[in-house]
CSV table of C-alpha atoms in Angstrom, one decimal:
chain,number,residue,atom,x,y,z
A,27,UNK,CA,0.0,0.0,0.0
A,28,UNK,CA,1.6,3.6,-1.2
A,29,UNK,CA,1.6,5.2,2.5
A,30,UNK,CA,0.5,8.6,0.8
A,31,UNK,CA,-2.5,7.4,-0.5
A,32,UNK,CA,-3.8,6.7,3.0
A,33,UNK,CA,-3.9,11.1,3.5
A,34,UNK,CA,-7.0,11.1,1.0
A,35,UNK,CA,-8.9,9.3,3.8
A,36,UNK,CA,-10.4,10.6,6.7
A,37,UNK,CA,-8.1,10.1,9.8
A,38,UNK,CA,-10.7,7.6,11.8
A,39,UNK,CA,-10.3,5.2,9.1
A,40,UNK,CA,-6.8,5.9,8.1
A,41,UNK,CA,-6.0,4.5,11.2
A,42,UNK,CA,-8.5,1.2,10.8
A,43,UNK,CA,-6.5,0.6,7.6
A,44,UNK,CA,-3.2,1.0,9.2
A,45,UNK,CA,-4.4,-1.6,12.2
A,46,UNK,CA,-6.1,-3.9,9.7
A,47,UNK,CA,-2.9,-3.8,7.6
A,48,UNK,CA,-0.4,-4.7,10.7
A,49,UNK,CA,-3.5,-7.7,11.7
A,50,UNK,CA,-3.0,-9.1,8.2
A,51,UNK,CA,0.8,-9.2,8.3
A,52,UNK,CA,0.5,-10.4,12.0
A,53,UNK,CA,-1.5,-13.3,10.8
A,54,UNK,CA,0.6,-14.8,8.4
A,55,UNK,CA,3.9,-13.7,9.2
A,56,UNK,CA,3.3,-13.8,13.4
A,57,UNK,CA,2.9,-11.2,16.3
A,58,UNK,CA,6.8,-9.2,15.5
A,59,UNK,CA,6.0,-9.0,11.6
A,60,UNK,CA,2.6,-7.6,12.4
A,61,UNK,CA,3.8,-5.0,15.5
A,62,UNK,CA,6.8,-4.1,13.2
A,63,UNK,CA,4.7,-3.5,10.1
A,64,UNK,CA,2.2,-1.2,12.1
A,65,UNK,CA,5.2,0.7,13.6
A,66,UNK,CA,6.6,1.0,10.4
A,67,UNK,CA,3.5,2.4,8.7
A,68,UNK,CA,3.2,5.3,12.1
A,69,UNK,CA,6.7,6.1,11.5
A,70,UNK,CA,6.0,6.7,7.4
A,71,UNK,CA,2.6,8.7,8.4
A,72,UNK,CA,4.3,10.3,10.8
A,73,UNK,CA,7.0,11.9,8.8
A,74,UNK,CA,4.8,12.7,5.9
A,75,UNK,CA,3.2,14.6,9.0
A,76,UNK,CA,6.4,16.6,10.2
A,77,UNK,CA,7.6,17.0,6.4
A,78,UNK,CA,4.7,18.8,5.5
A,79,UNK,CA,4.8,20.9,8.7
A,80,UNK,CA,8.4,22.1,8.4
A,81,UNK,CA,7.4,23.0,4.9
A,82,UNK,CA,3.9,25.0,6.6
A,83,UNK,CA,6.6,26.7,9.0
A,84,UNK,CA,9.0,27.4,6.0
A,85,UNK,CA,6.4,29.1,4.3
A,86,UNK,CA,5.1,31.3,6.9
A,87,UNK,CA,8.5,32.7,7.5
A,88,UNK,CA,8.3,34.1,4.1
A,89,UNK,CA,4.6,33.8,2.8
A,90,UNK,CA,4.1,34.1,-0.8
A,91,UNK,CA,1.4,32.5,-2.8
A,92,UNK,CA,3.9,32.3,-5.6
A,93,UNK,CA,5.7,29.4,-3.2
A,94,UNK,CA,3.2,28.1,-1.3
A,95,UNK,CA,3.9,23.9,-1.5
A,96,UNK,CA,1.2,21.2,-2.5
A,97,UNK,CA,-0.1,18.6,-0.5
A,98,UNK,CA,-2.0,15.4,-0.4
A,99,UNK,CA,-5.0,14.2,1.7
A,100,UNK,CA,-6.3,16.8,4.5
A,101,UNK,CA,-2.9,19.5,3.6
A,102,UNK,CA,-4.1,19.7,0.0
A,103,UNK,CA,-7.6,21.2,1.8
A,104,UNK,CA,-5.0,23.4,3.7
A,105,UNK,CA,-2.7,24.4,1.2
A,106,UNK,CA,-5.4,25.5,-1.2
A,107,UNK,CA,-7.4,27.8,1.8
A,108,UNK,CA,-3.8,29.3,3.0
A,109,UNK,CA,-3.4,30.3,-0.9
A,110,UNK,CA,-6.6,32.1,-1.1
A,111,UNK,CA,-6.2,33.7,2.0
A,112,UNK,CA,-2.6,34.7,0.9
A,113,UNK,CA,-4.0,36.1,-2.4
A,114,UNK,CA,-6.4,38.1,-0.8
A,115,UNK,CA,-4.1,39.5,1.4
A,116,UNK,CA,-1.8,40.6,-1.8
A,117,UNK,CA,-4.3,41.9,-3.3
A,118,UNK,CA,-5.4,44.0,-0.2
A,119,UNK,CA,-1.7,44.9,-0.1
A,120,UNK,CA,-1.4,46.0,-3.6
A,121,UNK,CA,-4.6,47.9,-3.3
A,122,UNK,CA,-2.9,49.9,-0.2
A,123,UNK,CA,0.4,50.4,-1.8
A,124,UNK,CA,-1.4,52.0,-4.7
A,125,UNK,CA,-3.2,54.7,-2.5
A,126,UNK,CA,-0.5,55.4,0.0
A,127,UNK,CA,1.5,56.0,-3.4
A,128,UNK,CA,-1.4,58.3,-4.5
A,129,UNK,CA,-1.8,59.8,-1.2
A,130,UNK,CA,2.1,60.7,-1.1
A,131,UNK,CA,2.3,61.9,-4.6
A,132,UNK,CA,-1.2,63.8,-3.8
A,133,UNK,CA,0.9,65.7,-0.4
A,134,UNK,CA,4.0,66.1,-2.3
A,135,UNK,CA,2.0,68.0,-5.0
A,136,UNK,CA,0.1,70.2,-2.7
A,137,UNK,CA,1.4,74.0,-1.8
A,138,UNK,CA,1.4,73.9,2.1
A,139,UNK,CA,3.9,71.4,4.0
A,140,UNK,CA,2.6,68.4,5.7
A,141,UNK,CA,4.8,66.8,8.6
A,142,UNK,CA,3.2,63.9,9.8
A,143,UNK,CA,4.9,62.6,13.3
A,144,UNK,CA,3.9,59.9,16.0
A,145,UNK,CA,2.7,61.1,19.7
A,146,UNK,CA,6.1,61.8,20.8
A,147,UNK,CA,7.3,64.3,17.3
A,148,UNK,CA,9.4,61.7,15.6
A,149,UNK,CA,9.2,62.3,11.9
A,150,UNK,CA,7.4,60.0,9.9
A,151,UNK,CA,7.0,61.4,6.5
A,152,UNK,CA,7.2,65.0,4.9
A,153,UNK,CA,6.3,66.3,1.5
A,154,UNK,CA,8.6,68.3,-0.5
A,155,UNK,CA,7.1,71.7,0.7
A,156,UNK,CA,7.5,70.9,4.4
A,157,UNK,CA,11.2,69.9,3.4
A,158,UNK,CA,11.6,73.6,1.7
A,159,UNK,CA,9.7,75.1,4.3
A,160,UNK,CA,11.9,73.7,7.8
A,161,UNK,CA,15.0,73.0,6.1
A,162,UNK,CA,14.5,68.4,6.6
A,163,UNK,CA,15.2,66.3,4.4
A,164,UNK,CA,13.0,63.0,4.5
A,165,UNK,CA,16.1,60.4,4.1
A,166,UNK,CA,18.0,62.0,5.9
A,167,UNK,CA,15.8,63.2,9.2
A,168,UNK,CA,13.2,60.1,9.4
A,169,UNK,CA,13.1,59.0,12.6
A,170,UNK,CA,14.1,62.0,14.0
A,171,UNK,CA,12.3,64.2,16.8
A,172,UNK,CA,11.0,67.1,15.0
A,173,UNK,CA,11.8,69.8,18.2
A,174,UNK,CA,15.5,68.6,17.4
A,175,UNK,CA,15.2,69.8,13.7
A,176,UNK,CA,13.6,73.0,14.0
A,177,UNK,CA,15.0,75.2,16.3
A,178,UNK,CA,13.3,78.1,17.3
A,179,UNK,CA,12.3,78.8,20.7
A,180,UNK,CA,8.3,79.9,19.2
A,181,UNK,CA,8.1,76.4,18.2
A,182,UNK,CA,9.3,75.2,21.3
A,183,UNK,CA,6.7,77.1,23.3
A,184,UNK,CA,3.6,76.1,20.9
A,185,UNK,CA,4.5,72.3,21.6
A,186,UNK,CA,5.3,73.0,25.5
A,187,UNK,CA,1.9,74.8,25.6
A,188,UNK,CA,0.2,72.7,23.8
A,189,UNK,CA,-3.0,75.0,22.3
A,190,UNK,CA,-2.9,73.3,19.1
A,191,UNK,CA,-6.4,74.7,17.5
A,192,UNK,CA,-4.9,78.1,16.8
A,193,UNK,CA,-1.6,78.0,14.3
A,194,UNK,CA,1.6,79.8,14.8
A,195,UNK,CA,3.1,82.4,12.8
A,196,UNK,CA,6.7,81.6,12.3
A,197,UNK,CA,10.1,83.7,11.4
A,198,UNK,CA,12.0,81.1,9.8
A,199,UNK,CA,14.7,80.2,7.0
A,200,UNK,CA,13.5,83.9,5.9
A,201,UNK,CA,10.5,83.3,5.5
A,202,UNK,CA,7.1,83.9,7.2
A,203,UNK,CA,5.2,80.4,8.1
A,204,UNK,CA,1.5,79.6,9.3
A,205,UNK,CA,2.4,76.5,11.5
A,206,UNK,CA,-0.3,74.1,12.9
A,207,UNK,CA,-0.5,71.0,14.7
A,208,UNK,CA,-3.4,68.4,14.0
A,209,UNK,CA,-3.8,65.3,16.1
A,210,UNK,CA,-5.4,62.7,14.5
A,211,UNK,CA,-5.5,58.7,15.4
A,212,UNK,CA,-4.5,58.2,18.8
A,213,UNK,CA,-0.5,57.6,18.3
A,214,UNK,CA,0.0,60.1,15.3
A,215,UNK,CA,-0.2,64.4,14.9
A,216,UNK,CA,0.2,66.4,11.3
A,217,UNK,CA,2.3,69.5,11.4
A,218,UNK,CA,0.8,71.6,8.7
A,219,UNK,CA,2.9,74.8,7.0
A,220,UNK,CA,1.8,77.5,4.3
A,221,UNK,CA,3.9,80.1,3.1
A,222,UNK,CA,2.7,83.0,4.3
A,223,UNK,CA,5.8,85.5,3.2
A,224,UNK,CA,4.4,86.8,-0.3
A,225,UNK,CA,0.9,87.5,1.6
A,226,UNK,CA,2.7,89.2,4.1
A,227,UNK,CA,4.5,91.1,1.4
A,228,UNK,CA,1.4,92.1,-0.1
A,229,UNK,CA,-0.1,92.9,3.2
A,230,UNK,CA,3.1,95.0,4.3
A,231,UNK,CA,2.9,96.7,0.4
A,232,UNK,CA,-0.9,98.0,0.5
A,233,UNK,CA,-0.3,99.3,4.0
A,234,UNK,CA,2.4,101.5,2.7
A,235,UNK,CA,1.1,102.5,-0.7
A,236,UNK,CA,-2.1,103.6,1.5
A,237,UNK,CA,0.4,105.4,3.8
A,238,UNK,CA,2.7,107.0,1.3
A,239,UNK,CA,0.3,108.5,-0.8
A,240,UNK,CA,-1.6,109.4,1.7
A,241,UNK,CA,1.0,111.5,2.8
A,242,UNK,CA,1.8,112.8,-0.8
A,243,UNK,CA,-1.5,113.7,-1.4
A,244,UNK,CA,-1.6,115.5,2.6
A,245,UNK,CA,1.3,117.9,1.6
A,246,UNK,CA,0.0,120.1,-1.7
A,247,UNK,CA,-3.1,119.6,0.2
A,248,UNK,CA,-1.9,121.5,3.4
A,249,UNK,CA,-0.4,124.0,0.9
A,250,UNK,CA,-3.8,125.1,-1.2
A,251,UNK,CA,-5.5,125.1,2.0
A,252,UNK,CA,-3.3,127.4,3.4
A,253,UNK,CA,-2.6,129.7,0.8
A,254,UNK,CA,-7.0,129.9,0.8
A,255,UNK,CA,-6.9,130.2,4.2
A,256,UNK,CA,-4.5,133.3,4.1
A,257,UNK,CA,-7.2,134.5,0.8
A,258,UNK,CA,-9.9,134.4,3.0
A,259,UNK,CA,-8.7,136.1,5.8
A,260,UNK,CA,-6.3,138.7,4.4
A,261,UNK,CA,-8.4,139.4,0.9
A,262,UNK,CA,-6.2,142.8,1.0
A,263,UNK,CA,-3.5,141.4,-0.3
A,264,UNK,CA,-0.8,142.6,-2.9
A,265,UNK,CA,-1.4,141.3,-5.7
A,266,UNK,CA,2.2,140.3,-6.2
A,267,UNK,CA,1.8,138.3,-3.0
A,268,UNK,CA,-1.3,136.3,-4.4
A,269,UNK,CA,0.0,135.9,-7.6
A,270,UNK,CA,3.0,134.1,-5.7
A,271,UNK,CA,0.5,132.2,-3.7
A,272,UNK,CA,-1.3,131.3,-6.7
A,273,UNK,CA,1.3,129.8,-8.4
A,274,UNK,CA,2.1,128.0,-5.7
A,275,UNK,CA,-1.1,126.6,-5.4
A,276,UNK,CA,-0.5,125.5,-9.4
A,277,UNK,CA,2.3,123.5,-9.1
A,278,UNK,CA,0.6,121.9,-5.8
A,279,UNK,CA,-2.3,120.9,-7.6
A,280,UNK,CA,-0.3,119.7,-10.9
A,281,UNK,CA,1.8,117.6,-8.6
A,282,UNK,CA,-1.5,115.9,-7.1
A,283,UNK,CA,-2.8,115.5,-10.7
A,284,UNK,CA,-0.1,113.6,-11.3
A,285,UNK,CA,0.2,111.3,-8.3
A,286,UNK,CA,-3.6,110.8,-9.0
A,287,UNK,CA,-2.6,109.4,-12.7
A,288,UNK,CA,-0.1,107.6,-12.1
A,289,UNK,CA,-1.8,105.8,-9.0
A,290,UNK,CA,-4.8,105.2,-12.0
A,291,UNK,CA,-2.2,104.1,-14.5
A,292,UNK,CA,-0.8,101.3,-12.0
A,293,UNK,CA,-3.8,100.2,-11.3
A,294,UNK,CA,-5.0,99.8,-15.1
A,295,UNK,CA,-1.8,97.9,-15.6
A,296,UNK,CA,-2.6,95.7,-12.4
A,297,UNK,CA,-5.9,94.6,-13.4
A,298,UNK,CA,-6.6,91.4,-15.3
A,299,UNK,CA,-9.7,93.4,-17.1
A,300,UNK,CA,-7.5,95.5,-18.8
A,301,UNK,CA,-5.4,92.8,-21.1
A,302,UNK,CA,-2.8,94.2,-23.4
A,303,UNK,CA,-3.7,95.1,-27.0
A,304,UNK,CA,-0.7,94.8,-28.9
A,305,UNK,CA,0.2,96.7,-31.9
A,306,UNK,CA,3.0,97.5,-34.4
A,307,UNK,CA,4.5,100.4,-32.3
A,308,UNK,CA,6.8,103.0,-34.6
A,309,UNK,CA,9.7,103.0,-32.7
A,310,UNK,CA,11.5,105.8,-34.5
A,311,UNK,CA,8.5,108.1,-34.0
A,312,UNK,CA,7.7,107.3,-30.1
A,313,UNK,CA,11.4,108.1,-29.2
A,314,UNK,CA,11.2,111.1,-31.1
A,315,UNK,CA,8.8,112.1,-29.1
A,316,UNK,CA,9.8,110.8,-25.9
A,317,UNK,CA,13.1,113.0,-27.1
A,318,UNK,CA,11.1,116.2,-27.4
A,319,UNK,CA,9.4,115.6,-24.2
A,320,UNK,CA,12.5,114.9,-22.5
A,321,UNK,CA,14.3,118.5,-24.2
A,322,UNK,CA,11.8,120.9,-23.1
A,323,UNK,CA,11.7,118.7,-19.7
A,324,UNK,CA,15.3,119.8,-19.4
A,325,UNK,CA,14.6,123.6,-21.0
A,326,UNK,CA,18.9,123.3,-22.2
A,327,UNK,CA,20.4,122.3,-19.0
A,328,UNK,CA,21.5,119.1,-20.5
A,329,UNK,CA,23.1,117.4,-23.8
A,330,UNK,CA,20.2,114.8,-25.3
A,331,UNK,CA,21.0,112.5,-28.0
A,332,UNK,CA,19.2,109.6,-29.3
A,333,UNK,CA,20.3,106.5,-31.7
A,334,UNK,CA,17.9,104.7,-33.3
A,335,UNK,CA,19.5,101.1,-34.5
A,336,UNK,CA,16.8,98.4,-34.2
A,337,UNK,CA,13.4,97.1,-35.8
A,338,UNK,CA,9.7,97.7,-34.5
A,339,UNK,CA,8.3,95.5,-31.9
A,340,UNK,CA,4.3,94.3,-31.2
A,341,UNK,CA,3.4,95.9,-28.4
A,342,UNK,CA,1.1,98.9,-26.6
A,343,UNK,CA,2.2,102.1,-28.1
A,344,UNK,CA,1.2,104.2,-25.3
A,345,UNK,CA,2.2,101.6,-22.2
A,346,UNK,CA,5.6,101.5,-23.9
A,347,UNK,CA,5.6,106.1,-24.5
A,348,UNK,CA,4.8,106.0,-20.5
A,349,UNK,CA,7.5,103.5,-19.3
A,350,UNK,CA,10.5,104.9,-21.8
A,351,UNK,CA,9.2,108.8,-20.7
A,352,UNK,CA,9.8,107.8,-17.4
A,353,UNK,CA,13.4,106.8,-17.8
A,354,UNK,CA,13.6,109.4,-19.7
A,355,UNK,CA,12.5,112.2,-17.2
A,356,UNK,CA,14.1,110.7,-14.1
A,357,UNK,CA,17.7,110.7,-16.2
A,358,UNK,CA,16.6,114.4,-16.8
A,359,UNK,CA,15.5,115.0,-13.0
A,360,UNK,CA,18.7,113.4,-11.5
A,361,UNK,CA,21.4,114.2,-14.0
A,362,UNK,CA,23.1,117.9,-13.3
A,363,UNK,CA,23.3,120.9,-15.5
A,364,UNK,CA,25.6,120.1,-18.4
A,365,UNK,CA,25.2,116.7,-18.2
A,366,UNK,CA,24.5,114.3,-21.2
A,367,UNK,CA,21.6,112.0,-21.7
A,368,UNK,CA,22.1,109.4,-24.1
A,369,UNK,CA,18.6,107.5,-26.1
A,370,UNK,CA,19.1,104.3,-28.4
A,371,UNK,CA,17.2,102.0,-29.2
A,372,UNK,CA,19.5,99.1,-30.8
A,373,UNK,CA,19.0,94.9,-31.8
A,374,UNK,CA,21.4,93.1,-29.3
A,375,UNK,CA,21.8,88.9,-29.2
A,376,UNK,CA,19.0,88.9,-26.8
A,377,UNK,CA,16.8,91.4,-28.9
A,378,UNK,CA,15.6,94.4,-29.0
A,379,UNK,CA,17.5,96.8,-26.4
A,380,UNK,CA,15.8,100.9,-25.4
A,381,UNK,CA,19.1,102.1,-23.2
A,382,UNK,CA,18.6,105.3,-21.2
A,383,UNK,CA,22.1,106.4,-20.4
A,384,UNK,CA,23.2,109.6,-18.0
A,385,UNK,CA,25.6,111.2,-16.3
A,386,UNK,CA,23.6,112.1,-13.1
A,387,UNK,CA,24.4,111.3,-9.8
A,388,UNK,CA,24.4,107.8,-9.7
A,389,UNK,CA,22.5,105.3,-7.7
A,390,UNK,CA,24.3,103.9,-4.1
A,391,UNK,CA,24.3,99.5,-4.8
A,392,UNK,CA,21.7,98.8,-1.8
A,393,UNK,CA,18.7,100.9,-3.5
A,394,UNK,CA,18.7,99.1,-6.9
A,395,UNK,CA,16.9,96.0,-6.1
A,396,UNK,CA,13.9,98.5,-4.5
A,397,UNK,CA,14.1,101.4,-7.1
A,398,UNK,CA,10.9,99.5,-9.1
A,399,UNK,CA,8.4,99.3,-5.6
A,400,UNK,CA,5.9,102.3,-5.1
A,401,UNK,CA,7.1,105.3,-3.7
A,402,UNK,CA,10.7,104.5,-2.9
A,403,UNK,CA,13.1,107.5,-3.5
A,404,UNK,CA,16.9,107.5,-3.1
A,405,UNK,CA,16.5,110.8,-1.9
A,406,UNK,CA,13.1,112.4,-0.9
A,407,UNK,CA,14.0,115.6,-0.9
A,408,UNK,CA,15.6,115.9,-4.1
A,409,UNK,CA,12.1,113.8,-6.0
A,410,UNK,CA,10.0,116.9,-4.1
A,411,UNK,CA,12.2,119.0,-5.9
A,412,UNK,CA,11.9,117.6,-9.2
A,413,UNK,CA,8.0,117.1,-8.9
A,414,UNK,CA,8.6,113.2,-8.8
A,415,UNK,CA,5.7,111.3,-7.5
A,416,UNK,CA,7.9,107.9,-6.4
A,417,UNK,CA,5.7,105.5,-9.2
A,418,UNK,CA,7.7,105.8,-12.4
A,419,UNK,CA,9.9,103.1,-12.3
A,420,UNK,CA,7.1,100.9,-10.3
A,421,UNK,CA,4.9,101.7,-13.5
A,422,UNK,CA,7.7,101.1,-15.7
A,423,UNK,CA,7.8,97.7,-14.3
A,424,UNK,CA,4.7,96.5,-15.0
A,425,UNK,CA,4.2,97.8,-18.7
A,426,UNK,CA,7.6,95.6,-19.0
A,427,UNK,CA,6.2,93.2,-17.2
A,428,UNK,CA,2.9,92.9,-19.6
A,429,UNK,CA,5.7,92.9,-22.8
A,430,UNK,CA,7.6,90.0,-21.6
A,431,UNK,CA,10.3,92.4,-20.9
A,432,UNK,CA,13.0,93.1,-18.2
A,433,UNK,CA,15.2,96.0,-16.8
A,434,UNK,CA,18.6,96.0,-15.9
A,435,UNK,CA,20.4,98.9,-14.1
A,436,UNK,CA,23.8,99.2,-13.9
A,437,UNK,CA,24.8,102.8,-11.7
A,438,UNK,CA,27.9,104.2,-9.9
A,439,UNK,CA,27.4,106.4,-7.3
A,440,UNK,CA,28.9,110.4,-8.9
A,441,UNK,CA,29.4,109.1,-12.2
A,442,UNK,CA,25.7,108.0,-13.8
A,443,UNK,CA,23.4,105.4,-14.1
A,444,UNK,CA,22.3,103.1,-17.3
A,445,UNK,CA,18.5,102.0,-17.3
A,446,UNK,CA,18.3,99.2,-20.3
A,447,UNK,CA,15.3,97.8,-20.7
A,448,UNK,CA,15.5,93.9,-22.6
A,449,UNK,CA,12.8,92.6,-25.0
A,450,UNK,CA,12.6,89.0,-26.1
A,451,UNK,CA,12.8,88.2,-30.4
A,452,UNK,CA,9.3,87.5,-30.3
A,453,UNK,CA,8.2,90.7,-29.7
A,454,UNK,CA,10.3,92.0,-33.1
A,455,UNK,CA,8.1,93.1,-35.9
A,456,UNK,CA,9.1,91.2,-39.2
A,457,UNK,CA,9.7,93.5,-42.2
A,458,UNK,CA,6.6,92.2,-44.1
A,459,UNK,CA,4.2,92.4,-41.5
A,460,UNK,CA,1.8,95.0,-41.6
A,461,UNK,CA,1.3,97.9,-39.5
């Protein structure tokens, strides 16, 4: 009898068969043939037995369905249920890897940092923002407690103290973060980040445009009242005297006018319902005129030339007369009497090129990066003098800005300044196009 075949049995009669085996041997062959031939048949049965449970053991050390071993009789039963349980569970697996890789390329996608840490701050996971945002690095800091990797003693109180439902703004790595805590699950907390330094900015950048030209509007104001105050109560006056006070009041009033446009002009540039309208702008005949305006500007205290080397470019005709008459001006404004001015417009590598070039006064190094915000002035006093309203360059900005354009400054303190303002090759005209 093949000893395997007695495992497709149940086990009650498996063992009748072995007995009734080791009774037939025992009857012919006497009592020791018969009690060796039932030991013999335990000792096979038995080590089918342990063979197939070192195999069991083998396999859950490393369970794969791919490897699970066949069977005969009752382990075939159990061999077939422990592969469709491990199949399930694969499945399950697969299923979980594919969302927690959805979920982490999800976080890693998103703006705002996300920390996630167990109950005692050691980092789990971060997404690339939270990295940017704290200075970790994932591979590097896992398994790390999170007070250990940023320090800053705010941080340090919001996690002594605990008050986790309102966030913490945060001074760090430059920048301005909105930090917040979330517990969730009973062994895990999220540290959430945002960004909050451009908002700030922003914040920090209405608050003093609303200042500053409050203030520039306050001051021709205070002057018109006062010279109407003096009207009113002294009408006797000379009439050299009011004349004086008139003009006075002329040049206040211009000077508001002006602040009033150019606030009006920034703000039609700013808005996304005004879109550029581009054109085939006459190069030539702006700067010509941007020349004239710039001469009687300067009434003959200074040297103006211009040099007109280049092609026509698509663009706003007058966007492009306000930002080149305001380089213009301010060379004219800050450059001293028998100074030169120097116009061109020429076709560089890069493309089109409009160079404003002076021999003014120059610009110190730590003022160029802020010469383009609203109302900055290198020197107050001397923009009140020249009837500047601090928006020029900040207008100039943005009409490049809307052209795809930049500007470069390149200044020495006592010896001038060149403004050269950069356009891309797309924005060249092409000699058949028409106007």
């Amino acid at each position: 009898m093949n000893p395997q075949l007695l495992f497709w049995v149940p086990a009650g009669l498996r063992l009748s068969l072995l007995l009734a085996g080791a009774g037939v041997v025992w009857y012919f062959f006497g009592i020791v043939a018969g009690l060796a031939a039932g030991l013999i048949g335990m000792g096979v049965a038995l080590f089918i037995q342990l063979h197939y449970l070192y195999r069991l053991a083998d396999w859950l050390d490393h369970p794969a369905s791919a490897r699970l071993p066949d069977g005969w009789g009752a382990w075939t039963d159990i061999f077939s249920r422990l592969y469709k349980l491990r199949r399930e569970d694969e499945k399950n697996q697969a299923e979980l890897a594919e969302w927690l890789a959805r979920f982490r390329q999800a976080m890693s996608m998103l703006p705002d940092g996300v920390v996630i840490m167990d109950d005692v701050l050691f980092l789990e996971w971060c997404n690339a923002a939270a990295e940017k945002h704290l200075g970790l690095r994932l591979e590097r800091d896992k398994g790390m407690r999170v007070t250990n990797l940023i320090r800053s003693p705010e941080f340090m109180d919001y996690i002594i103290l605990g008050r986790y439902e309102q966030p913490l703004t945060l001074s760090l790595r430059e920048r301005k973060l909105i930090v917040q805590i979330i517990p969730f699950e009973n062994r895990r907390q999220i540290l959430v980040t945002h960004d909050a330094t451009e908002s700030v900015r922003i914040e920090e950048m209405r608050r003093d445009f609303i200042a500053n030209a409050s203030h520039e509007l306050r001051t021709p104001l205070t002057v018109i009242n006062g010279f109407l105050e003096i009207a009113q109560s002294q009408p006797n006056l000379d009439l050299q005297t009011r004349m004086g006070h008139l003009k006075l009041m002329i040049e206040q009033g211009q000077r508001m006018q002006n602040l009033v446009e150019d606030m009006l002009t920034l703000t039609r540039l700013e808005s996304v319902e005004y879109p550029l309208r581009p054109e085939r702008v006459n190069i030539r005949a702006l700067l010509e005129q941007i020349l004239r305006e710039a001469t009687a500007l300067s009434n003959g205290r200074h040297k103006i030339s211009l040099s007109v080397d280049g092609p026509d470019i698509r663009g706003s005709t007058d966007e492009l007369r306000s930002a080149f008459g305001n380089l213009a001006s301010n060379a004219v404004r800050y450059t001293p009497e028998q100074g030169s001015i120097d116009l061109a417009w020429r076709m560089a590598e890069s493309g089109p090129q409009f160079v404003v070039k002076d021999t003014g006064i120059g610009i110190r190094p730590e003022h160029i990066s802020r010469l383009t915000e609203r109302f900055y002035r290198v020197d107050k006093s001397r923009s009140r003098e020249t009837q500047g309203t601090g928006l020029g360059l900040a207008i100039v900005k943005h009409v490049l800005l809307r052209h795809d354009a930049t500007l470069s400054i390149d200044s020495e303190p006592g010896k001038g300044s060149t403004f050269t303002v950069n356009f891309p090759k797309k924005a060249v005209v092409s000699a058949g196009e028409a106007a």
